[in-house]
Tab-separated table of C-alpha atoms and ligand atoms in Angstrom:
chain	number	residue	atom	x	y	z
A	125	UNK	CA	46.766	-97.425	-59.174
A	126	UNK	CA	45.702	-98.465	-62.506
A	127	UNK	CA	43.629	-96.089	-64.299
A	128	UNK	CA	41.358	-94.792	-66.840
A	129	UNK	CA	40.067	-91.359	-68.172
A	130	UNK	CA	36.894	-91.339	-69.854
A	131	UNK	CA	35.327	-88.435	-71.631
A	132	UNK	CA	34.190	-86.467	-74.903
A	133	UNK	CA	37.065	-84.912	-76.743
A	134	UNK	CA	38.010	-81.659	-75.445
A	135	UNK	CA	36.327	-82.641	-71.505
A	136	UNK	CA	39.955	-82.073	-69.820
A	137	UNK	CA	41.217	-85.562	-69.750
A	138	UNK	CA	44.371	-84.249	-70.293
A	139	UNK	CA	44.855	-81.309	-68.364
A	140	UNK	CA	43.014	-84.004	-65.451
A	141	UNK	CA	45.927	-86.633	-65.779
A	142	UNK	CA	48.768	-84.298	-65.772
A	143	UNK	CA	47.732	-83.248	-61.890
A	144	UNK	CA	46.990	-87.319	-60.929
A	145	UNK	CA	50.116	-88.300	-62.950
A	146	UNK	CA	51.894	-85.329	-59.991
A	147	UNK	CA	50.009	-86.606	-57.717
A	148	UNK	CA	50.547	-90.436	-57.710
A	149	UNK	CA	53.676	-90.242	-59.148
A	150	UNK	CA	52.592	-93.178	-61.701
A	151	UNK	CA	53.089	-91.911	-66.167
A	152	UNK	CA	49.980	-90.486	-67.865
A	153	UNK	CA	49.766	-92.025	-70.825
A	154	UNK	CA	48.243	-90.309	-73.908
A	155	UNK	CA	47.673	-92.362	-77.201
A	156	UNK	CA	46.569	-89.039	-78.635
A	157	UNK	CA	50.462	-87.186	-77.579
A	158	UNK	CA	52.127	-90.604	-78.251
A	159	UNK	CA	50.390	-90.497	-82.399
A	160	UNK	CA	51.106	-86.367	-82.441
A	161	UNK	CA	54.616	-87.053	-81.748
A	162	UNK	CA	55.108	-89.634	-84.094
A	163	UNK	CA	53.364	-87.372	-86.730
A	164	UNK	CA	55.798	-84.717	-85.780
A	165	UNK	CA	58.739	-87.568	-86.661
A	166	UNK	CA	57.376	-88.708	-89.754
A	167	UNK	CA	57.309	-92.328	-88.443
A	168	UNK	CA	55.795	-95.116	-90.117
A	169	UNK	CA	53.125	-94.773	-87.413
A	170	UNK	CA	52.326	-91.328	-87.706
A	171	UNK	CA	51.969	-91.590	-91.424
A	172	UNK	CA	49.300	-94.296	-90.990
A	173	UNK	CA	47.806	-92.217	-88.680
A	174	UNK	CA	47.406	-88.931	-90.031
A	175	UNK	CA	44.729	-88.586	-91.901
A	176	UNK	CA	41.962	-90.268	-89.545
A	177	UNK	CA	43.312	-87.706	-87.134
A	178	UNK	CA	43.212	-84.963	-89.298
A	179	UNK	CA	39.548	-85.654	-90.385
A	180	UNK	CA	37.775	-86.835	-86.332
A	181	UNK	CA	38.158	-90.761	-87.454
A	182	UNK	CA	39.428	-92.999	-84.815
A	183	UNK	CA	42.583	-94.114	-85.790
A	184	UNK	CA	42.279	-98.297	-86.084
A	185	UNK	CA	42.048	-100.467	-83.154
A	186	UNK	CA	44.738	-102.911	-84.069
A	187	UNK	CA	47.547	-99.709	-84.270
A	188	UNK	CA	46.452	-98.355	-80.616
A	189	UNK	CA	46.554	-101.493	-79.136
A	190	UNK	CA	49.820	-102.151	-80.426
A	191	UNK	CA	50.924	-98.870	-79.277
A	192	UNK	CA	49.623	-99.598	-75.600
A	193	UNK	CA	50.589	-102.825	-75.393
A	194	UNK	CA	54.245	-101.772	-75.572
A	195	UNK	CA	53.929	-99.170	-74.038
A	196	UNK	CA	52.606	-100.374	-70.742
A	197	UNK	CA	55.203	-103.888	-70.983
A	198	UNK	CA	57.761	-100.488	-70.112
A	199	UNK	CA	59.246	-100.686	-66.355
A	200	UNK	CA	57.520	-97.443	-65.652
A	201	UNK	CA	53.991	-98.451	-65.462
A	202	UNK	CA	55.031	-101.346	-63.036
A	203	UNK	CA	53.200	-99.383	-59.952
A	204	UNK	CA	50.653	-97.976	-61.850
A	205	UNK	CA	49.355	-95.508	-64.839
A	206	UNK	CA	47.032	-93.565	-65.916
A	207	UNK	CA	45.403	-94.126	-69.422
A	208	UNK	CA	44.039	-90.718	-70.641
A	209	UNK	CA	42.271	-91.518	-74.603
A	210	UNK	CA	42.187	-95.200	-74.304
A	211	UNK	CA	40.422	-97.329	-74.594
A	212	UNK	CA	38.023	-95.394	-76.743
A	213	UNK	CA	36.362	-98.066	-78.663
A	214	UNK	CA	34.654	-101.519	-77.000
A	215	UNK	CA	37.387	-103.713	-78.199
A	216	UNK	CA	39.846	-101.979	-77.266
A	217	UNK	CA	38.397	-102.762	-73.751
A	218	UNK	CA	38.472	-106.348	-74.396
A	219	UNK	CA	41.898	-106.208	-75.698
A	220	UNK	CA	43.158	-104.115	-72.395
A	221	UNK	CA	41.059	-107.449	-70.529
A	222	UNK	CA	43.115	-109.748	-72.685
A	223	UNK	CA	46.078	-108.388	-71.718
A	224	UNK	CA	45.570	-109.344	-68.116
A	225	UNK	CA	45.417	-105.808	-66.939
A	226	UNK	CA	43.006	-104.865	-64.096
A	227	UNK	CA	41.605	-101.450	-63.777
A	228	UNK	CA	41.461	-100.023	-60.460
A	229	UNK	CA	39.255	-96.799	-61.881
A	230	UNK	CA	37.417	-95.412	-64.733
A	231	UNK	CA	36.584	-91.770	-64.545
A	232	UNK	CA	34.406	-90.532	-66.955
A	233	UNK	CA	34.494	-86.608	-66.964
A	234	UNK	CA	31.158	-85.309	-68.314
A	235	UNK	CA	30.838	-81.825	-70.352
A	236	UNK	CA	28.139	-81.217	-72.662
A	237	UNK	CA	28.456	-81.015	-76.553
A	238	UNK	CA	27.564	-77.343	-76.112
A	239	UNK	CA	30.798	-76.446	-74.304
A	240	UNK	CA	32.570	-78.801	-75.624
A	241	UNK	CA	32.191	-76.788	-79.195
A	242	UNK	CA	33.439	-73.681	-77.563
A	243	UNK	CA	36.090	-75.083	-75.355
A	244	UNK	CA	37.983	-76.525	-78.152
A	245	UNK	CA	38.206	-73.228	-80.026
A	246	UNK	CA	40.280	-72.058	-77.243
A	247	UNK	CA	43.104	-74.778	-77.272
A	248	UNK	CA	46.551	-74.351	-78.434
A	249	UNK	CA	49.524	-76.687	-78.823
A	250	UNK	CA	53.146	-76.170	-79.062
A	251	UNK	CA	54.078	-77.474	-82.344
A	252	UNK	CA	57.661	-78.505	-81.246
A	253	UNK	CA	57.530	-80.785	-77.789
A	254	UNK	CA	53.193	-81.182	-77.990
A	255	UNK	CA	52.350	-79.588	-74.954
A	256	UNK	CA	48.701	-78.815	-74.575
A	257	UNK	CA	46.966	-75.232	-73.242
A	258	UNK	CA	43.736	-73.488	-72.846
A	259	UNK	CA	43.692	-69.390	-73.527
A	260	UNK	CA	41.170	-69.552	-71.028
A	261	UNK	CA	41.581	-72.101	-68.532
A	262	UNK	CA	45.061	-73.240	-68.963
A	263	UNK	CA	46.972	-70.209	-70.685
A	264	UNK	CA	50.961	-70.344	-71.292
A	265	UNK	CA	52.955	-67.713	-69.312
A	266	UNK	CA	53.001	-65.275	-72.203
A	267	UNK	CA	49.720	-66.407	-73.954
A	268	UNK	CA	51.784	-66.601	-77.217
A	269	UNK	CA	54.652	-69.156	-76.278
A	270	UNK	CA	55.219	-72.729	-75.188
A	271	UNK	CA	56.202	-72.527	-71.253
A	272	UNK	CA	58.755	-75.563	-71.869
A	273	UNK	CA	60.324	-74.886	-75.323
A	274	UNK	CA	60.057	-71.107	-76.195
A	275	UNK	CA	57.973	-72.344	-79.319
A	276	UNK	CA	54.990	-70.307	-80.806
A	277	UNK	CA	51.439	-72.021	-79.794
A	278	UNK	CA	49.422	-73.216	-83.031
A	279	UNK	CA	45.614	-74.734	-82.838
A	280	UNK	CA	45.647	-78.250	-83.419
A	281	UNK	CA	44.159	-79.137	-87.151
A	282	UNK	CA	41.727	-81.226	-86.094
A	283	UNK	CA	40.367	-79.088	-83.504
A	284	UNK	CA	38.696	-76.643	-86.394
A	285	UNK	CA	35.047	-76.536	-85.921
A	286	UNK	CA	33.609	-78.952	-88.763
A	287	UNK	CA	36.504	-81.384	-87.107
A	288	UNK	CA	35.245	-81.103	-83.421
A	289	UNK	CA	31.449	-81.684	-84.700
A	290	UNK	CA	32.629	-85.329	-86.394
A	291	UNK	CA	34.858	-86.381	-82.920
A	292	UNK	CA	31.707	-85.642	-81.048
A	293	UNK	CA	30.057	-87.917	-82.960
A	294	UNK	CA	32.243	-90.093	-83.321
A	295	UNK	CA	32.750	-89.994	-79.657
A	296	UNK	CA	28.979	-90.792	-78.777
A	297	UNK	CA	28.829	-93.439	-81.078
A	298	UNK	CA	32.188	-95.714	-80.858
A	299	UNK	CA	33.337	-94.553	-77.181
A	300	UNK	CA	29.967	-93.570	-75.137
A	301	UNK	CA	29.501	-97.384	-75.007
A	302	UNK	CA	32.330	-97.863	-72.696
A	303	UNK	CA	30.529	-95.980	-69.698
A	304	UNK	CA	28.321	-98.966	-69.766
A	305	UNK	CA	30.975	-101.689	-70.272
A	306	UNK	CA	32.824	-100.181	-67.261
A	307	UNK	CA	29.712	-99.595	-65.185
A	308	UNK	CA	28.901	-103.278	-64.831
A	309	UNK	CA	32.743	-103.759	-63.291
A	310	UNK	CA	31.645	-101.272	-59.948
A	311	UNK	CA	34.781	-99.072	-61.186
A	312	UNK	CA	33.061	-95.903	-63.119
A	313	UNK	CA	32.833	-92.949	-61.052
A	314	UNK	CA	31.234	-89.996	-63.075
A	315	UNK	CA	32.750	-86.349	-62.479
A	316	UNK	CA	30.945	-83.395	-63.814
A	317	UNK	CA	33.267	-81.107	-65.783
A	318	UNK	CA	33.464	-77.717	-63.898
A	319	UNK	CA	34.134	-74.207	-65.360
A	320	UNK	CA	37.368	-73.890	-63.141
A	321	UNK	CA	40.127	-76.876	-63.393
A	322	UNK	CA	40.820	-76.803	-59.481
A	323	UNK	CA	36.616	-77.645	-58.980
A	324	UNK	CA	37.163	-80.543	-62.217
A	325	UNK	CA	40.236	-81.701	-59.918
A	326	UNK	CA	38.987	-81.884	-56.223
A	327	UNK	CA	36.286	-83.823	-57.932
A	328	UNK	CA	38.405	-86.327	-59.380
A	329	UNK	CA	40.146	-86.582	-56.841
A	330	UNK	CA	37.637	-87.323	-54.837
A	331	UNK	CA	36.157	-90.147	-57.355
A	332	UNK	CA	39.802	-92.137	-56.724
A	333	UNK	CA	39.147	-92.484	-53.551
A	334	UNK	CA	35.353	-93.080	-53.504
B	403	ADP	P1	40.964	-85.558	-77.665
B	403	ADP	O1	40.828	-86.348	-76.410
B	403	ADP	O2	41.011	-84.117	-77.456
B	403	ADP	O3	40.036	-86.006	-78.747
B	403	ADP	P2	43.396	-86.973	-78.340
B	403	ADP	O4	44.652	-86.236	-78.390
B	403	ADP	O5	43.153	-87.938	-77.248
B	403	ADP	O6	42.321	-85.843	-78.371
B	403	ADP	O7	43.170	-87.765	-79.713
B	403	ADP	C1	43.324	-87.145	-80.950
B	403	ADP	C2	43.097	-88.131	-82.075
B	403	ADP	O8	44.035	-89.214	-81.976
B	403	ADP	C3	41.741	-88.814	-82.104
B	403	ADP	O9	40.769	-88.026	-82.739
B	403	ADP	C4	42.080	-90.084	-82.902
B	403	ADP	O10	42.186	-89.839	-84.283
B	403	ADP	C5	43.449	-90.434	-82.373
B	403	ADP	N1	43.361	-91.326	-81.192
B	403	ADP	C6	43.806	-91.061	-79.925
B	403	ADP	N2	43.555	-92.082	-79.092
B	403	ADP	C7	42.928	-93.039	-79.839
B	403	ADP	C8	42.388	-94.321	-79.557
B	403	ADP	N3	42.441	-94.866	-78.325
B	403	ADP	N4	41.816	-95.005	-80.593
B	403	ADP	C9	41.759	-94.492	-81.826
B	403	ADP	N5	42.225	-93.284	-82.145
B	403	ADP	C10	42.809	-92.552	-81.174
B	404	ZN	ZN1	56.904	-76.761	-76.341
């Protein structure tokens, strides 16, 4: 299964294609992780990145679609993936399209700006391997530490409040569009972010098989 996670910043894409990636046994593939962790290495990449991250921008098309493109040529994603922050511009559609790749699914999780705003005040990151937590809906054993590393949690820079407000923007303006570019295939099924993970889940479950 070939497939894509839609949705504002914040929505639970994330937290969404960890439990399919279980599921299906196919990777979930974050452009967002695979940019934080070359920011973490000082790479030539992360450098170029870093400061549309740190201020809401979209990082350019051209450097995510080089880092997809590699990244799904890897044996890995020969039975399938799951694309969770990409595409997030129109063409970086067309360039998935150009690359021959069909799309099984698109699910577009839906939460409104409102809770978006208050969600993201509640995430945390571990600063060492990049996994992502919730205090509220996806806490770390402790609250304090990283489950898989021991390392202290930290917010994530750009998920301040003045940062959040530009994504969201940002977000309705350059990604929004794709709901309709991915309507007209048949393969958009819309899930309705819940206040409990398990309720987002059975829901999107249910949309891959709908
Ligand atoms: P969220 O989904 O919570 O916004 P991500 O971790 O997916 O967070 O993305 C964080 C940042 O990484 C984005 O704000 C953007 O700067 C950059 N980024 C991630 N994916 C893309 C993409 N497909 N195109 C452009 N920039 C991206
Ligand atoms: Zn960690």
């Amino acid at each position: 299964m070939k497939l894509i996670l839609l949705g504002a910043p914040g929505a639970g894409k994330g937290t969404q294609a960890e439990v399919i990636c279980e599921k299906l046994s196919i990777p979930a593939i974050s452009t967002g992780n695979i940019i934080r962790e070359a920011l973490r290495n000082s790479t030539e990449l992360g450098l170029k990145a870093k400061s549309y991250m740190d201020s809401g921008k979209l990082v350019p098309d051209d450097v995510v679609i080089e880092i997809i493109r590699e990244r799904l040529s890897k044996e890995d994603c020969k039975n399938g993936f799951i694309l969770d922050g990409f595409p997030r511009t129109v063409p970086q559609a067309e360039a998935l399209d150009r690359m021959g790749i069909v799309i099984d699914r698109v699910i577009d999780i839906e939460v409104p700006d409102e809770k978006i705003e208050a969600r993201m005040s509640g995430r945390r990151v571990c600063g060492k391997c990049g996994a992502s937590y919730h205090i509220d809906y996806k806490p770390s054993r402790d609250g304090v530490t990283c489950d898989a590393c021991g390392e202290k949690l930290v917010q994530r820079k750009d998920d301040a409040p003045e940062t959040v407000r530009e994504r969201l923007r940002v977000y309705h303006e350059q990604t929004e569009p794709l709901k309709d570019y991915y309507r007209g295939t048949g393969k958009l099924r819309v899930v309705i972010g819940q206040e409990e993970v398990a309720d987002t889940t059975r829901e999107t479950l249910k949309a891959l098989e709908a």
